[in-house]
Amino acid sequence: MTAMANISWKWAAALLTVILALVPFWPGALDSYLFSFLFFVFIYAVMAQGWNLVAGFGGQISLGSHAFFGLGAYTTAILWSGNYLWGSLYETFPRIYYFDPVTMVLSGLVAALAAALIGLPLLSKLRGDYFALGTLGFGEILKVIFVNGGDFTGGAFGLVTPSSTFETLMPHYYVGLGLTVGTAVAIGWLMRSRYGLALIAVRDDEMAASANGINTLKVKVAAFAGSAFIAGIAGSLYSFYIFHVGPDSVFNLDWMLLPLMMTVVGGTGTVLGPILGAFIMYAVFDIARIFVPDYHPIISGLTIILAMLFLPKGLVRKILPMSLARN
Amino acid sequence: MQSDETVLSLEAVTKRFGGLVVLDGIDLVVGPGELVGLIGPNGAGKSTLFNVMTAIYAPTRGKVRFKGKDITGAAPHHICRFGIARTFQLVRTFLTMTAFENVMVGAVYGSGGRVRHARDAAEAALELVGLSAKRNVTTAHMTLSDRRLLEIARAMASEPSLLLLDEPMAGLNPTEIRQMVEVIRRTRSEKGISILWVEHKVDAIMKVCSRVVVLDHGVKIADGTPVEIVANRKVIEAYLGEPAA
Ligand SMILES: Nc1ncnc2c1ncn2[C@@H]1O[C@H](COP(=O)(O)OP(=O)(O)OP(=O)(O)O)[C@@H](O)[C@H]1O
Ligand SMILES: [Mg+2]
C-alpha cells in the first residue's frame, strides 16, 4: 500500500513540476507578480534543501547558510566583473558569464571548500553548540572580510555586474526550478545510498555509528560541504538576478533564518518538506510584507510559532505516511 | 609474551579521570572461542574497560592488543573494522531506522571488507537473534529487549572475532532474559567467536561462562572458573562489603 502511495506522490510531484515548467507560456506570466514570486520560492527551496541535508538528515545544526550563499554570490560576481575565466572570449561573447555553468559550479565549490575547512575543527567537537555558534560567527567574519576586501570585493558597496545582459526572468525561473528539482532528486538518491545510511546513523547516535565502523567526522564534514555547495549555487543564481552583490544583502542573516524556518515548518529530514515549507512560508512572508508591512515580522513570527505548536514534525509528516515522509 | 592464539590481551591498563583511578593495571586475556564473564559491583570500571578497548577512551597507561597487534591509539571507527564489535549498557540503536537498516550499518561499515554481501550478512544477523520478522519495524517502536537483541545483531553483522556485551540483560523480564541467554549461547556456538560479557546477573554468568573475571574499584581481584570464583574470599567481600574488622 505504501509502495503505491509512494508512486502516486512521485507522480504528483512530477505533474507539479510540469505545470511549473509551463507557467512561463501562460500569456502575461512573464510580467506577473507570480513569476518573480515563484523564482524566489525556488531560491529559498534550494537553500532549505541545503540546510536540510546537514541539519535535517545529518543532525548538525548549522547557522551559517548565509555565509555560503554569500560566498557563492561573490564568487560569481568576482569572476564575472574581473573576467577571470574566459579571457578574450569575453569580448566576443559579452554574455558568456551569464548563467555560465562553470561559474556556477565554481561558486558552489568555493563555498564547499570553505565549509570543509571550518567544518573540520568545528565538527570534531562532539558538542553541537560549538558548531552552531562557530558557523554563525563564520558568516559575520566573512562579512567583515568582504567589506574590507578593497577593489577585489568592492568594499562596503560590493560589486556590480553588467545588468545589460538581462532580458527576461525566464532563465532565472528555469534554472531555479531545475535546481529545486535537481537537489531534491539528488538528495533523495543520496539518502538511499550507503552514504545516507551513515549520515542517518551519525544523526541518530554518533557513538554507536563510530563503534560500528563509521568515520563520523568524515560523514559530517561531507554533509556540511554538500550543503554549502548547494547554498553557493543558490547564491550564484541570485547574483545573476540582482547584478549587485553587496555584503549587507548577500551575507544577510535572512538567507540562513528563512530557509531554516521553511524546513522546520515543512518537515526536517524529509526531501519534500523543504520545498513545501518554502512555498508556504514564502507566501506568508510575502503577503505579510505587501499587505501589512508594519506587522510583517509579527505575522511571520506567529505563523512559525503556530507551526511549531501544531506541526512539531513538519507539514510533510502530517500529510504523508511516516515511511514515505523520510524519502 | 602471549601466544598467537590470543584474541584480546590487555597489558597493565590504567585509566584515570583527573585524580580518580578507574582502572588500575588491568591484565586480561581472551582466547579464541572463549566466553568470558566480567562482573563487579557498580562503578567497578567494567564499562570503562570496554571504552578503553574500543578506543572511546585512551588508557592513561598500558596496552590493548588484538590478535597480537597493538591497537591502543587506533581511531574508534577502526576498532570494529579490525573485528571487535560491541553493545552498550544504555542501548544505542539508530532510532529512526528500521531494524534491517540498523544491521546494515554494521555489515556495510563495520566489517572492514570481511563482509562481501552486506544484505545477506544483515539478514543472517537478524535471523541469529530472532528478529527477522521485525526487520521493517522502526527501532523507536521496538521494546527494550528487542533493541538489545538488535544491538547484538548489528554487532554480529560485521562478522567480528570478538564481541563485547555490556549488560545485555539490564531491564529485561525473566522470559526475555532466558531468550537473551539463548541468543548469546547460540552466537558463540554457531559463529565460534570470542565473547566478553559484562553482567550484573551473576547467576546467568556462572551458568553460561567457562571463565569469569571480577573487577572491584578498578582492580582485577579474581580470574578463574565459576567454581573458583564463587569460593573466592575477595569476591565474596567485594559483593557483601568489607567484613567487620
Ligand atoms: N568520563 C568519565 N569521567 C569521570 N569519571 C568517570 C567517567 N566514566 C566513568 N567514570 C567513573 O568511573 C567509575 C567506573 O565507571 P564504570 O561505568 O566503568 O563502572 P561499571 O563497572 O560499568 O559500573 P556499572 O555496573 O554501574 O555499569 C565510576 O566511578 C564512574 O563514575
Ligand atoms: Mg557499566
Coordinates of C-alpha atoms and ligand atoms in Angstrom, one line a residue:
Chain A
M1 CA 0.0 0.0 0.0
T2 CA 2.8 2.4 0.9
A3 CA 4.6 1.5 -2.3
M4 CA 1.6 2.6 -4.3
A5 CA 1.2 5.8 -2.3
N6 CA 4.9 6.4 -2.9
I7 CA 4.4 6.1 -6.6
S8 CA 1.4 8.4 -6.7
W9 CA 3.3 11.0 -4.7
K10 CA 6.1 10.8 -7.2
W11 CA 3.5 11.3 -10.0
A12 CA 2.0 14.3 -8.2
A13 CA 5.4 15.9 -7.8
A14 CA 6.3 15.2 -11.4
L15 CA 2.9 16.7 -12.5
L16 CA 3.5 19.8 -10.4
T17 CA 7.0 20.2 -11.9
V18 CA 5.5 20.0 -15.4
I19 CA 2.9 22.6 -14.5
L20 CA 5.6 24.9 -13.1
A21 CA 7.6 24.4 -16.2
L22 CA 4.7 25.5 -18.4
V23 CA 3.9 28.7 -16.3
P24 CA 6.1 30.9 -18.5
F25 CA 4.0 30.1 -21.5
W26 CA 0.9 31.5 -19.9
P27 CA 0.0 34.8 -21.6
G28 CA 1.4 37.7 -19.5
A29 CA 3.0 35.3 -17.0
L30 CA 6.5 36.8 -17.5
D31 CA 5.5 40.2 -16.2
S32 CA 3.3 38.9 -13.4
Y33 CA 4.0 39.1 -9.7
L34 CA 3.5 35.3 -9.5
F35 CA 6.5 34.7 -11.8
S36 CA 9.1 36.5 -9.6
F37 CA 7.3 35.1 -6.6
L38 CA 8.0 31.5 -7.9
F39 CA 11.6 32.4 -8.7
F40 CA 12.2 33.4 -5.1
V41 CA 10.4 30.3 -3.8
F42 CA 12.8 28.2 -5.9
I43 CA 15.9 30.0 -4.4
Y44 CA 14.6 29.5 -0.9
A45 CA 13.6 25.9 -1.6
V46 CA 17.2 25.2 -2.8
M47 CA 18.6 26.9 0.3
A48 CA 16.2 25.0 2.6
Q49 CA 17.2 21.7 0.9
G50 CA 20.9 22.5 1.5
W51 CA 20.3 23.3 5.2
N52 CA 18.1 20.2 5.5
L53 CA 21.0 18.0 4.3
V54 CA 23.3 18.9 7.1
A55 CA 20.8 19.7 9.8
G56 CA 17.8 17.6 9.0
F57 CA 19.4 14.4 7.8
G58 CA 22.8 14.9 9.5
G59 CA 21.6 16.4 12.8
Q60 CA 24.3 19.1 12.7
I61 CA 22.6 22.4 13.3
S62 CA 24.4 24.9 11.0
L63 CA 23.7 28.6 11.4
G64 CA 25.9 29.6 8.5
S65 CA 23.9 29.1 5.4
H66 CA 24.1 32.9 4.6
A67 CA 27.9 32.6 4.7
F68 CA 27.9 30.1 1.9
F69 CA 25.1 31.8 0.0
G70 CA 27.2 35.0 0.1
L71 CA 30.4 33.2 -0.9
G72 CA 28.7 31.8 -3.9
A73 CA 27.2 35.1 -4.9
Y74 CA 30.6 36.9 -4.5
T75 CA 32.4 34.2 -6.4
T76 CA 30.1 34.7 -9.4
A77 CA 30.3 38.5 -9.2
I78 CA 34.1 38.5 -8.8
L79 CA 34.7 36.0 -11.7
W80 CA 32.4 38.0 -13.9
S81 CA 33.4 41.6 -13.1
G82 CA 37.1 40.7 -13.2
N83 CA 36.8 38.4 -16.2
Y84 CA 38.9 35.7 -14.5
L85 CA 37.7 32.8 -16.6
W86 CA 37.1 33.5 -20.2
G87 CA 39.9 36.0 -21.3
S88 CA 39.4 37.4 -24.7
L89 CA 36.3 35.2 -25.4
Y90 CA 34.5 37.7 -23.1
E91 CA 34.9 40.5 -25.7
T92 CA 33.5 38.3 -28.4
F93 CA 30.7 36.9 -26.2
P94 CA 29.7 39.6 -23.7
R95 CA 27.1 37.2 -22.2
I96 CA 29.5 34.4 -21.6
Y97 CA 29.4 34.6 -17.8
Y98 CA 25.6 34.9 -17.7
F99 CA 24.4 31.6 -16.3
D100 CA 27.7 30.1 -17.2
P101 CA 27.6 26.6 -15.6
V102 CA 31.4 26.7 -14.9
T103 CA 31.0 29.9 -13.0
M104 CA 28.0 28.5 -11.1
V105 CA 29.8 25.2 -10.2
L106 CA 32.9 27.1 -9.1
S107 CA 30.7 29.3 -6.9
G108 CA 29.4 26.1 -5.2
L109 CA 32.9 24.7 -4.9
V110 CA 34.3 27.8 -3.2
A111 CA 31.5 27.6 -0.6
A112 CA 32.1 23.8 -0.2
L113 CA 35.8 24.3 0.3
A114 CA 35.2 26.9 2.9
A115 CA 32.7 24.6 4.7
A116 CA 35.2 21.8 4.7
L117 CA 37.9 24.0 6.2
I118 CA 35.8 25.3 9.0
G119 CA 33.9 22.1 9.4
L120 CA 36.9 20.0 10.2
P121 CA 37.7 21.8 13.5
L122 CA 34.1 22.7 14.4
L123 CA 32.7 19.2 13.8
S124 CA 35.4 17.3 15.5
K125 CA 34.0 18.6 18.8
L126 CA 31.2 16.3 19.9
R127 CA 29.1 19.3 21.1
G128 CA 26.7 20.7 18.6
D129 CA 26.7 24.2 20.1
Y130 CA 30.3 24.7 19.0
F131 CA 29.2 24.0 15.5
A132 CA 26.1 26.2 15.6
L133 CA 27.9 29.2 17.1
G134 CA 31.0 28.6 15.0
T135 CA 29.1 28.7 11.8
L136 CA 27.1 31.8 12.9
G137 CA 30.4 33.5 13.7
F138 CA 31.9 32.5 10.3
G139 CA 29.1 34.4 8.5
E140 CA 29.8 37.5 10.5
I141 CA 33.6 37.2 10.0
L142 CA 33.1 36.8 6.2
K143 CA 31.0 39.9 6.1
V144 CA 33.8 41.9 7.7
I145 CA 36.4 40.4 5.4
F146 CA 34.3 41.3 2.3
V147 CA 33.6 44.8 3.5
N148 CA 37.4 45.3 3.8
G149 CA 38.4 43.5 0.7
G150 CA 39.2 46.6 -1.3
D151 CA 38.8 46.6 -5.1
F152 CA 38.7 42.9 -5.2
T153 CA 35.3 42.7 -3.3
G154 CA 34.2 46.2 -3.9
G155 CA 34.2 47.1 -0.2
A156 CA 31.0 48.1 1.6
F157 CA 29.2 48.8 -1.6
G158 CA 30.1 45.5 -3.2
L159 CA 30.3 44.6 -6.9
V160 CA 28.1 45.3 -9.9
T161 CA 27.9 43.0 -12.9
P162 CA 26.7 44.0 -16.4
S163 CA 22.9 44.3 -16.0
S164 CA 22.6 45.0 -19.7
T165 CA 22.7 41.2 -20.1
F166 CA 19.2 41.0 -18.6
E167 CA 16.3 40.4 -21.0
T168 CA 13.7 38.3 -19.1
L169 CA 13.4 36.4 -15.9
M170 CA 12.9 33.3 -17.9
P171 CA 16.4 31.8 -17.5
H172 CA 16.3 32.5 -13.8
Y173 CA 13.0 30.8 -13.5
Y174 CA 14.1 27.6 -15.2
V175 CA 17.4 27.4 -13.5
G176 CA 15.7 27.9 -10.2
L177 CA 13.1 25.2 -11.0
G178 CA 15.8 22.9 -12.3
L179 CA 17.9 23.4 -9.1
T180 CA 14.9 22.8 -6.9
V181 CA 14.0 19.5 -8.6
G182 CA 17.7 18.6 -9.1
T183 CA 18.7 19.0 -5.4
A184 CA 15.6 17.1 -4.3
V185 CA 16.2 14.2 -6.6
A186 CA 20.0 14.1 -5.8
I187 CA 19.4 14.2 -2.0
G188 CA 16.6 11.6 -2.3
W189 CA 19.0 9.3 -4.1
L190 CA 21.8 10.1 -1.7
M191 CA 19.7 9.2 1.3
R192 CA 19.0 5.8 -0.2
S193 CA 22.7 5.2 -0.8
R194 CA 25.2 3.8 1.7
Y195 CA 26.3 7.4 2.5
G196 CA 22.7 8.2 3.5
L197 CA 22.7 5.2 5.9
A198 CA 25.9 6.6 7.5
L199 CA 24.5 10.1 7.8
I200 CA 21.3 8.9 9.5
A201 CA 23.4 6.7 11.8
V202 CA 25.5 9.7 12.8
R203 CA 22.4 11.8 13.4
D204 CA 20.7 9.1 15.5
D205 CA 23.7 8.1 17.6
E206 CA 27.2 9.3 16.9
M207 CA 28.9 7.0 19.4
A208 CA 27.1 3.9 18.1
A209 CA 27.9 5.0 14.5
S210 CA 31.6 5.2 15.4
A211 CA 31.5 1.9 17.2
N212 CA 30.1 0.3 14.1
G213 CA 32.9 1.5 11.8
I214 CA 31.6 4.9 10.6
N215 CA 34.2 7.7 10.3
T216 CA 31.8 10.2 11.8
L217 CA 33.9 13.3 11.2
K218 CA 34.2 12.5 7.5
V219 CA 30.5 11.9 7.2
K220 CA 29.6 15.2 8.9
V221 CA 32.1 17.3 7.0
A222 CA 30.9 15.8 3.7
A223 CA 27.3 16.7 4.6
F224 CA 28.3 20.2 5.6
A225 CA 30.3 20.7 2.4
G226 CA 27.5 19.4 0.3
S227 CA 25.0 21.7 2.0
A228 CA 27.4 24.7 1.4
F229 CA 27.8 23.6 -2.3
I230 CA 24.0 23.9 -2.7
A231 CA 23.9 27.3 -0.9
G232 CA 26.8 28.5 -3.1
I233 CA 25.0 27.6 -6.2
A234 CA 21.8 29.4 -5.0
G235 CA 24.0 32.4 -4.2
S236 CA 25.3 32.3 -7.8
L237 CA 21.8 32.2 -9.2
Y238 CA 20.9 35.2 -7.0
S239 CA 23.9 37.1 -8.3
F240 CA 22.6 36.6 -11.9
Y241 CA 19.3 38.1 -10.8
I242 CA 20.5 41.1 -8.7
F243 CA 23.5 42.3 -10.6
H244 CA 24.7 44.0 -7.4
V245 CA 26.4 41.8 -4.8
G246 CA 26.9 43.7 -1.6
P247 CA 27.9 42.4 1.9
D248 CA 24.7 43.5 3.6
S249 CA 22.5 41.9 1.1
V250 CA 24.2 38.5 0.4
F251 CA 25.5 37.9 3.9
N252 CA 22.2 38.9 5.4
L253 CA 21.0 36.6 8.2
D254 CA 17.7 36.2 6.4
W255 CA 19.4 33.8 4.0
M256 CA 20.0 31.5 7.0
L257 CA 16.9 32.1 9.1
L258 CA 14.2 31.9 6.4
P259 CA 15.4 28.5 4.9
L260 CA 15.7 27.2 8.4
M261 CA 12.2 28.1 9.3
M262 CA 10.9 26.8 6.0
T263 CA 12.5 23.5 6.6
V264 CA 11.2 23.2 10.1
V265 CA 7.7 24.0 9.0
G266 CA 7.8 21.7 6.0
G267 CA 9.5 18.8 7.8
T268 CA 13.2 18.4 8.7
G269 CA 14.8 15.2 7.5
T270 CA 12.4 14.8 4.5
V271 CA 13.0 15.6 0.9
L272 CA 9.7 17.2 0.1
G273 CA 9.5 19.2 3.4
P274 CA 11.9 22.0 2.5
I275 CA 10.1 22.6 -0.8
L276 CA 6.7 22.6 0.7
G277 CA 7.9 24.8 3.5
A278 CA 9.5 27.3 1.0
F279 CA 6.2 27.6 -0.9
I280 CA 4.1 28.1 2.2
M281 CA 6.4 30.3 4.3
Y282 CA 7.5 32.5 1.4
A283 CA 3.8 33.1 0.6
V284 CA 3.2 34.0 4.3
F285 CA 6.2 36.3 4.5
D286 CA 5.4 38.0 1.2
I287 CA 1.7 38.5 1.8
A288 CA 2.5 39.9 5.2
R289 CA 5.2 42.2 3.7
I290 CA 2.9 43.5 1.0
F291 CA -0.4 43.9 2.8
V292 CA 0.7 44.7 6.4
P293 CA 4.3 45.8 6.1
D294 CA 4.3 47.2 9.7
Y295 CA 3.2 43.9 11.2
H296 CA 5.2 41.7 8.8
P297 CA 7.7 40.3 11.4
I298 CA 4.8 39.7 13.9
I299 CA 2.7 37.8 11.4
S300 CA 5.7 35.8 10.2
G301 CA 6.8 35.0 13.7
L302 CA 3.2 34.0 14.7
T303 CA 3.0 31.6 11.8
I304 CA 6.2 29.9 12.9
I305 CA 5.1 29.6 16.5
L306 CA 1.7 28.1 15.3
A307 CA 3.5 25.7 13.0
M308 CA 5.8 24.6 15.8
L309 CA 2.8 24.1 18.1
F310 CA 0.6 22.2 15.8
L311 CA 3.1 20.6 13.4
P312 CA 6.2 19.8 15.5
K313 CA 7.4 17.3 13.0
G314 CA 6.6 19.3 9.9
L315 CA 3.8 19.5 7.4
V316 CA 5.1 16.7 5.2
R317 CA 4.9 14.2 8.1
K318 CA 1.3 15.3 8.7
I319 CA 0.1 14.6 5.2
L320 CA 2.3 11.7 4.2
P321 CA 2.6 8.3 6.0
M322 CA 5.8 8.1 8.1
S323 CA 7.6 5.7 5.9
L324 CA 7.2 7.9 2.9
A325 CA 7.9 11.2 4.5
R326 CA 11.5 10.2 5.1
N327 CA 12.2 9.8 1.4
Chain B
M1 CA 54.6 -12.8 25.7
Q2 CA 51.1 -14.1 24.8
S3 CA 50.7 -16.9 22.3
D4 CA 49.4 -16.3 18.7
E5 CA 46.2 -17.9 19.9
T6 CA 45.2 -14.8 21.9
V7 CA 42.4 -12.8 20.5
L8 CA 42.5 -9.9 23.0
S9 CA 45.0 -9.1 25.6
L10 CA 45.2 -6.1 27.9
E11 CA 48.6 -5.3 29.4
A12 CA 48.6 -3.2 32.6
V13 CA 45.8 -1.0 31.5
T14 CA 45.3 2.0 33.8
K15 CA 42.7 4.7 33.3
R16 CA 42.5 7.9 35.4
F17 CA 39.9 10.6 35.2
G18 CA 41.6 13.6 36.8
G19 CA 42.6 12.2 40.2
L20 CA 40.2 9.3 40.1
V21 CA 41.8 5.9 39.2
V22 CA 39.0 4.0 37.5
L23 CA 41.2 1.1 36.1
D24 CA 44.4 0.1 37.9
G25 CA 46.8 -2.0 36.0
I26 CA 44.4 -4.5 34.4
D27 CA 45.8 -7.6 32.7
L28 CA 43.3 -9.7 30.8
V29 CA 43.5 -12.3 28.1
V30 CA 40.6 -13.7 25.9
G31 CA 41.3 -16.7 23.8
P32 CA 39.6 -17.8 20.6
G33 CA 36.0 -19.1 21.0
E34 CA 36.1 -18.2 24.7
L35 CA 33.0 -16.9 26.5
V36 CA 34.3 -14.9 29.4
G37 CA 32.1 -13.2 32.0
L38 CA 33.2 -9.9 33.5
I39 CA 31.5 -9.0 36.8
G40 CA 31.9 -6.5 39.6
P41 CA 29.9 -4.1 41.8
N42 CA 28.6 -0.8 40.4
G43 CA 31.3 1.6 39.5
A44 CA 34.0 -1.2 39.4
G45 CA 35.2 0.1 36.0
K46 CA 33.6 -2.6 33.6
S47 CA 32.1 -0.2 31.1
T48 CA 35.3 2.0 31.2
L49 CA 37.3 -1.1 30.4
F50 CA 35.1 -1.6 27.3
N51 CA 35.5 2.0 26.4
V52 CA 39.3 1.7 26.6
M53 CA 39.2 -1.5 24.4
T54 CA 37.1 0.2 21.8
A55 CA 39.2 3.4 21.8
I56 CA 36.5 5.7 23.1
Y57 CA 39.0 6.5 25.9
A58 CA 42.7 6.3 25.6
P59 CA 44.3 4.4 28.5
T60 CA 46.5 6.5 30.8
R61 CA 49.0 3.7 30.7
G62 CA 49.1 0.2 29.3
K63 CA 48.3 -1.5 26.0
V64 CA 45.4 -3.1 24.2
R65 CA 46.4 -5.9 21.8
F66 CA 44.0 -7.6 19.3
K67 CA 45.3 -10.7 17.6
G68 CA 48.8 -9.7 18.7
K69 CA 48.6 -6.2 17.1
D70 CA 48.8 -3.1 19.3
I71 CA 45.6 -1.2 18.8
T72 CA 45.9 1.2 21.7
G73 CA 45.9 4.5 19.8
A74 CA 43.6 3.4 17.0
A75 CA 40.7 5.6 15.7
P76 CA 37.3 4.5 17.3
H77 CA 35.8 3.6 13.9
H78 CA 38.7 1.3 13.1
I79 CA 38.1 -1.0 16.1
C80 CA 35.0 -2.6 14.6
R81 CA 36.7 -3.0 11.2
F82 CA 39.6 -4.8 13.0
G83 CA 37.0 -7.3 14.4
I84 CA 35.9 -6.0 17.8
A85 CA 32.2 -5.3 17.9
R86 CA 30.2 -4.1 21.0
T87 CA 26.9 -3.3 22.5
F88 CA 26.2 -0.5 25.0
Q89 CA 24.9 -0.6 28.6
L90 CA 22.4 2.1 27.7
V91 CA 21.2 0.7 24.4
R92 CA 22.3 2.7 21.4
T93 CA 20.3 1.7 18.4
F94 CA 19.6 4.1 15.5
L95 CA 16.0 5.0 16.4
T96 CA 14.7 6.4 13.2
M97 CA 16.0 3.4 11.2
T98 CA 14.3 0.1 10.7
A99 CA 15.8 -3.0 12.3
F100 CA 17.2 -4.0 8.9
E101 CA 18.9 -0.6 8.3
N102 CA 20.4 -0.8 11.8
V103 CA 22.0 -4.1 11.0
M104 CA 23.1 -2.9 7.5
V105 CA 25.3 -0.3 9.2
G106 CA 27.3 -3.0 10.9
A107 CA 27.5 -5.1 7.7
V108 CA 28.5 -2.2 5.4
Y109 CA 30.7 0.0 7.6
G110 CA 31.8 -2.3 10.5
S111 CA 33.2 -5.2 8.6
G112 CA 36.3 -3.7 7.1
G113 CA 35.9 -5.7 3.9
R114 CA 35.2 -9.0 5.7
V115 CA 31.6 -9.0 4.5
R116 CA 31.1 -9.4 0.8
H117 CA 27.3 -9.4 0.6
A118 CA 26.1 -6.9 3.1
R119 CA 22.4 -7.7 2.7
D120 CA 23.0 -11.4 3.2
A121 CA 25.1 -10.7 6.3
A122 CA 22.4 -8.4 7.7
E123 CA 19.6 -10.9 7.1
A124 CA 21.7 -13.6 8.8
A125 CA 22.4 -11.4 11.8
L126 CA 18.7 -10.7 12.3
E127 CA 17.9 -14.4 11.9
L128 CA 20.6 -15.2 14.6
V129 CA 18.8 -13.1 17.2
G130 CA 15.3 -14.0 16.1
L131 CA 14.3 -10.5 14.7
S132 CA 13.8 -11.4 11.1
A133 CA 10.0 -10.9 11.4
K134 CA 10.6 -7.4 12.7
R135 CA 13.1 -6.3 10.0
N136 CA 10.9 -3.4 8.8
V137 CA 9.9 -2.1 12.2
T138 CA 11.2 1.3 13.0
T139 CA 13.5 0.9 16.0
A140 CA 11.8 3.7 18.0
H141 CA 8.8 1.4 18.2
M142 CA 10.7 -1.7 19.5
T143 CA 10.8 -2.9 23.0
L144 CA 13.9 -2.6 25.1
S145 CA 14.5 -6.3 24.8
D146 CA 14.3 -6.2 21.0
R147 CA 16.6 -3.2 20.9
R148 CA 19.2 -5.1 23.0
L149 CA 18.9 -8.1 20.6
L150 CA 19.1 -5.7 17.6
E151 CA 22.4 -4.2 19.0
I152 CA 23.8 -7.7 19.1
A153 CA 22.6 -8.4 15.5
R154 CA 24.2 -5.1 14.4
A155 CA 27.4 -6.1 16.0
M156 CA 27.3 -9.6 14.5
A157 CA 26.6 -8.3 11.0
S158 CA 30.1 -7.0 10.9
E159 CA 31.3 -10.6 11.4
P160 CA 33.6 -9.8 14.3
S161 CA 36.0 -12.2 16.0
L162 CA 35.4 -10.6 19.4
L163 CA 32.0 -9.4 20.8
L164 CA 31.8 -7.2 23.8
L165 CA 28.4 -7.2 25.6
D166 CA 27.8 -4.6 28.2
E167 CA 24.9 -5.8 30.4
P168 CA 22.7 -7.1 27.7
M169 CA 20.1 -8.2 30.3
A170 CA 19.7 -5.0 32.1
G171 CA 16.0 -4.1 32.3
L172 CA 14.7 -7.3 30.8
N173 CA 12.0 -9.6 32.3
P174 CA 12.6 -13.3 33.1
T175 CA 11.3 -14.5 29.8
E176 CA 13.4 -12.0 27.9
I177 CA 16.4 -12.9 30.0
R178 CA 16.1 -16.6 29.0
Q179 CA 15.8 -15.6 25.4
M180 CA 18.9 -13.5 25.7
V181 CA 20.9 -16.3 27.3
E182 CA 19.8 -18.5 24.4
V183 CA 21.0 -15.9 21.8
I184 CA 24.4 -15.5 23.5
R185 CA 24.9 -19.2 23.6
R186 CA 23.8 -19.6 20.0
T187 CA 26.0 -16.7 18.9
R188 CA 29.0 -18.4 20.4
S189 CA 28.3 -21.9 19.3
E190 CA 27.2 -21.1 15.7
K191 CA 29.8 -18.4 15.0
G192 CA 32.7 -19.7 17.1
I193 CA 33.7 -16.1 18.1
S194 CA 35.1 -14.9 21.5
I195 CA 32.7 -13.1 23.8
L196 CA 33.4 -10.9 26.7
W197 CA 30.2 -10.3 28.7
V198 CA 29.7 -7.8 31.4
E199 CA 26.7 -8.7 33.6
H200 CA 25.1 -8.0 36.9
K201 CA 23.0 -11.1 36.8
V202 CA 25.8 -13.2 38.3
D203 CA 23.8 -16.5 38.2
A204 CA 23.5 -16.3 34.4
I205 CA 27.2 -15.7 34.0
M206 CA 28.1 -18.6 36.3
K207 CA 25.8 -20.9 34.3
V208 CA 27.0 -20.0 30.8
C209 CA 30.6 -18.8 31.0
S210 CA 33.6 -21.0 31.2
R211 CA 35.7 -18.3 32.8
V212 CA 34.8 -15.3 34.9
V213 CA 36.8 -12.2 35.7
V214 CA 36.0 -9.9 38.6
L215 CA 36.7 -6.2 38.9
D216 CA 36.4 -4.2 42.1
H217 CA 37.3 -0.5 42.3
G218 CA 39.3 -0.7 39.1
V219 CA 41.4 -3.7 40.2
K220 CA 41.1 -7.2 38.9
I221 CA 40.5 -9.3 42.0
A222 CA 39.8 -12.7 40.5
D223 CA 40.1 -14.6 37.2
G224 CA 39.0 -18.3 37.1
T225 CA 36.3 -20.9 36.5
P226 CA 32.9 -20.2 38.0
V227 CA 33.5 -22.7 40.7
E228 CA 36.7 -21.0 41.7
I229 CA 35.1 -17.5 41.6
V230 CA 32.1 -18.4 43.9
A231 CA 34.6 -19.7 46.5
N232 CA 37.0 -16.7 46.2
R233 CA 37.2 -14.8 49.5
K234 CA 38.0 -11.4 47.8
V235 CA 35.0 -11.8 45.6
I236 CA 32.6 -12.5 48.4
E237 CA 34.0 -9.5 50.3
A238 CA 33.5 -7.2 47.2
Y239 CA 29.9 -8.3 46.8
L240 CA 29.0 -8.4 50.5
G241 CA 31.1 -5.4 51.7
E242 CA 34.1 -5.3 53.9
P243 CA 34.0 -7.8 56.8
A244 CA 33.8 -6.1 60.2
A245 CA 37.3 -5.5 61.4
Ligands
LIG1 N1 34.1 10.1 31.6 C1 34.2 9.9 32.9 N2 34.7 10.9 33.7 C2 34.9 10.7 35.0 N3 34.6 9.6 35.7 C3 34.1 8.6 35.0 C4 33.9 8.6 33.6 N4 33.4 7.5 33.1 C5 33.3 6.7 34.2 N5 33.7 7.3 35.3 C6 33.8 6.8 36.7 O1 34.5 5.6 36.6 C7 34.0 4.7 37.6 C8 33.7 3.4 36.8 O2 32.6 3.6 36.0 P1 32.1 2.4 35.0 O3 30.9 2.9 34.3 O4 33.2 1.9 34.2 O5 31.6 1.3 36.1 P2 30.8 -0.1 35.8 O6 31.6 -1.1 36.4 O7 30.5 -0.2 34.4 O8 29.5 0.2 36.7 P3 28.0 -0.3 36.4 O9 28.0 -1.7 36.8 O10 27.2 0.6 37.3 O11 27.8 -0.1 35.0 C9 32.7 5.3 38.2 O12 33.1 5.8 39.4 C10 32.4 6.4 37.2 O13 31.8 7.5 37.9
MG2 MG 28.8 -0.2 33.3

